[in-house]
Amino acid sequence: MLRGSKMTKEDNYTKGLKKLLEMGREDTMLNQRQISEDMYQLSVGTLFGEIWNRPHLSLRDRQLITLAANIALARPHGTHSHYRSAHHIGITHEEICEIMIHVGMYGGWPCIAHATSQYLEVLEERGDPMAKSNPKRDEVKEE
């Protein structure tokens, strides 16, 4: 909790639910609730009620940072929902691809490969025709 803050766990939980709704993630982490109500409430209250509501960074900034961290760490879970919320809050396809490229230069090409697979799954969910496109490789003539 922030120094000097009089927030209660219930206040943070409510703030967290509102932040999830703002991000289009209201159905996120329900698998936690399935096995532990305490785990779910801690995640919502602490992560989304406190951390995602801290001052000095916008929601957009936090989403970009989270995407970059998840891509760099090649997280198997969670990144899909952050691609969805990035779209929900107005981050463009081009910006998401630029994050992948930039992170890949620092984190290594496997980060890009993993992020591309995850992002294509989200594009397919959204019905984006890009997910079904079938790009062809360039032919190189031998000399």
Tab-separated table of C-alpha atoms in Angstrom:
chain	number	residue	atom	x	y	z
A	1	MET	CA	0.000	0.000	0.000
A	2	LEU	CA	1.203	3.528	-0.672
A	3	ARG	CA	2.716	5.402	2.270
A	4	GLY	CA	0.102	7.481	4.012
A	5	SER	CA	-2.682	5.765	2.110
A	6	LYS	CA	-5.847	4.871	3.976
A	7	MET	CA	-6.991	2.445	1.285
A	8	THR	CA	-8.481	-0.813	2.453
A	9	LYS	CA	-8.200	-4.167	0.729
A	10	GLU	CA	-11.823	-3.751	-0.368
A	11	ASP	CA	-11.050	-0.341	-1.902
A	12	ASN	CA	-8.094	-1.768	-3.808
A	13	TYR	CA	-10.156	-4.739	-4.935
A	14	THR	CA	-12.869	-2.416	-6.275
A	15	LYS	CA	-10.239	-0.230	-7.995
A	16	GLY	CA	-8.769	-3.387	-9.496
A	17	LEU	CA	-12.130	-4.513	-10.864
A	18	LYS	CA	-12.627	-1.068	-12.418
A	19	LYS	CA	-9.143	-1.128	-13.972
A	20	LEU	CA	-9.777	-4.586	-15.442
A	21	LEU	CA	-13.030	-3.317	-16.944
A	22	GLU	CA	-11.231	-0.267	-18.390
A	23	MET	CA	-8.698	-2.616	-19.990
A	24	GLY	CA	-11.346	-5.007	-21.337
A	25	ARG	CA	-9.981	-7.718	-19.049
A	26	GLU	CA	-12.908	-8.302	-16.698
A	27	ASP	CA	-12.749	-12.057	-17.358
A	28	THR	CA	-9.016	-12.250	-16.667
A	29	MET	CA	-7.678	-14.542	-13.960
A	30	LEU	CA	-10.984	-16.289	-13.299
A	31	ASN	CA	-9.007	-19.522	-13.320
A	32	GLN	CA	-7.377	-18.239	-10.115
A	33	ARG	CA	-10.803	-17.699	-8.605
A	34	GLN	CA	-11.704	-21.244	-9.630
A	35	ILE	CA	-9.086	-22.655	-7.248
A	36	SER	CA	-8.650	-19.860	-4.666
A	37	GLU	CA	-10.787	-16.823	-3.953
A	38	ASP	CA	-7.937	-15.346	-1.893
A	39	MET	CA	-5.488	-15.653	-4.804
A	40	TYR	CA	-7.946	-13.975	-7.157
A	41	GLN	CA	-8.707	-11.116	-4.769
A	42	LEU	CA	-4.995	-10.536	-4.074
A	43	SER	CA	-4.234	-10.449	-7.794
A	44	VAL	CA	-7.086	-8.058	-8.566
A	45	GLY	CA	-6.524	-5.840	-5.526
A	46	THR	CA	-2.749	-5.693	-5.499
A	47	LEU	CA	-1.792	-5.923	-9.165
A	48	PHE	CA	-4.691	-4.081	-10.786
A	49	GLY	CA	-5.952	-2.070	-7.812
A	50	GLU	CA	-2.584	-0.778	-6.616
A	51	ILE	CA	0.164	-1.277	-9.209
A	52	TRP	CA	-1.838	-0.468	-12.347
A	53	ASN	CA	-3.274	2.629	-10.605
A	54	ARG	CA	-0.013	4.122	-9.366
A	55	PRO	CA	0.785	7.694	-10.441
A	56	HIS	CA	3.363	8.885	-12.993
A	57	LEU	CA	2.631	6.369	-15.787
A	58	SER	CA	-0.493	6.261	-17.910
A	59	LEU	CA	-2.486	3.112	-18.560
A	60	ARG	CA	-1.041	3.110	-22.071
A	61	ASP	CA	2.525	3.384	-20.726
A	62	ARG	CA	1.959	0.516	-18.325
A	63	GLN	CA	0.457	-1.652	-21.069
A	64	LEU	CA	3.420	-1.001	-23.378
A	65	ILE	CA	5.881	-1.811	-20.578
A	66	THR	CA	4.019	-4.991	-19.657
A	67	LEU	CA	3.924	-6.169	-23.266
A	68	ALA	CA	7.648	-5.499	-23.627
A	69	ALA	CA	8.460	-7.376	-20.408
A	70	ASN	CA	6.267	-10.354	-21.322
A	71	ILE	CA	7.744	-10.510	-24.821
A	72	ALA	CA	11.328	-10.287	-23.531
A	73	LEU	CA	10.686	-13.012	-20.965
A	74	ALA	CA	8.764	-15.164	-23.485
A	75	ARG	CA	5.966	-15.646	-20.995
A	76	PRO	CA	3.800	-18.607	-21.986
A	77	HIS	CA	0.741	-17.188	-20.176
A	78	GLY	CA	-0.605	-13.691	-19.773
A	79	THR	CA	0.753	-12.155	-22.932
A	80	HIS	CA	-2.365	-13.032	-24.950
A	81	SER	CA	-4.571	-11.060	-22.560
A	82	HIS	CA	-2.183	-8.103	-22.724
A	83	TYR	CA	-2.359	-8.082	-26.537
A	84	ARG	CA	-6.149	-8.018	-26.175
A	85	SER	CA	-6.134	-5.181	-23.667
A	86	ALA	CA	-3.587	-3.256	-25.767
A	87	HIS	CA	-6.064	-3.336	-28.667
A	88	HIS	CA	-8.911	-2.456	-26.274
A	89	ILE	CA	-7.191	0.715	-25.055
A	90	GLY	CA	-6.160	1.842	-28.552
A	91	ILE	CA	-2.619	0.578	-29.031
A	92	THR	CA	-2.277	-0.121	-32.732
A	93	HIS	CA	-1.132	-3.238	-34.537
A	94	GLU	CA	1.871	-1.303	-35.843
A	95	GLU	CA	2.863	-0.247	-32.323
A	96	ILE	CA	2.612	-3.836	-31.066
A	97	CYS	CA	4.816	-5.054	-33.935
A	98	GLU	CA	7.314	-2.280	-33.219
A	99	ILE	CA	7.499	-3.409	-29.580
A	100	MET	CA	8.249	-6.948	-30.775
A	101	ILE	CA	11.005	-5.705	-33.087
A	102	HIS	CA	12.567	-3.438	-30.477
A	103	VAL	CA	12.473	-6.076	-27.733
A	104	GLY	CA	13.797	-8.694	-30.139
A	105	MET	CA	16.895	-6.603	-30.761
A	106	TYR	CA	17.681	-6.626	-27.044
A	107	GLY	CA	16.173	-9.930	-25.950
A	108	GLY	CA	17.041	-12.022	-28.981
A	109	TRP	CA	15.188	-13.281	-32.045
A	110	PRO	CA	13.482	-16.134	-30.166
A	111	CYS	CA	11.488	-13.436	-28.342
A	112	ILE	CA	10.103	-12.283	-31.675
A	113	ALA	CA	9.257	-15.821	-32.780
A	114	HIS	CA	7.402	-16.553	-29.554
A	115	ALA	CA	5.622	-13.174	-29.512
A	116	THR	CA	4.597	-13.577	-33.169
A	117	SER	CA	2.960	-16.945	-32.497
A	118	GLN	CA	1.041	-15.582	-29.513
A	119	TYR	CA	-0.032	-12.424	-31.297
A	120	LEU	CA	-1.251	-14.378	-34.337
A	121	GLU	CA	-3.447	-16.444	-32.004
A	122	VAL	CA	-5.018	-13.226	-30.678
A	123	LEU	CA	-5.471	-11.851	-34.214
A	124	GLU	CA	-7.183	-15.098	-35.193
A	125	GLU	CA	-9.538	-14.804	-32.181
A	126	ARG	CA	-10.418	-11.290	-33.324
A	127	GLY	CA	-11.153	-12.508	-36.849
A	128	ASP	CA	-8.349	-10.427	-38.309
A	129	PRO	CA	-7.674	-11.600	-41.891
A	130	MET	CA	-3.939	-11.156	-41.288
A	131	ALA	CA	-4.046	-14.265	-39.089
A	132	LYS	CA	-5.195	-16.374	-42.053
A	133	SER	CA	-2.897	-14.842	-44.654
A	134	ASN	CA	-0.435	-17.152	-46.288
A	135	PRO	CA	2.718	-15.192	-47.083
A	136	LYS	CA	5.109	-16.691	-49.590
A	137	ARG	CA	8.841	-16.773	-49.249
A	138	ASP	CA	10.955	-14.781	-51.667
A	139	GLU	CA	12.724	-16.834	-54.285
A	140	VAL	CA	16.447	-16.386	-54.702
A	141	LYS	CA	18.015	-17.300	-58.011
A	142	GLU	CA	21.269	-19.134	-57.799
A	143	GLU	CA	24.056	-17.607	-59.807
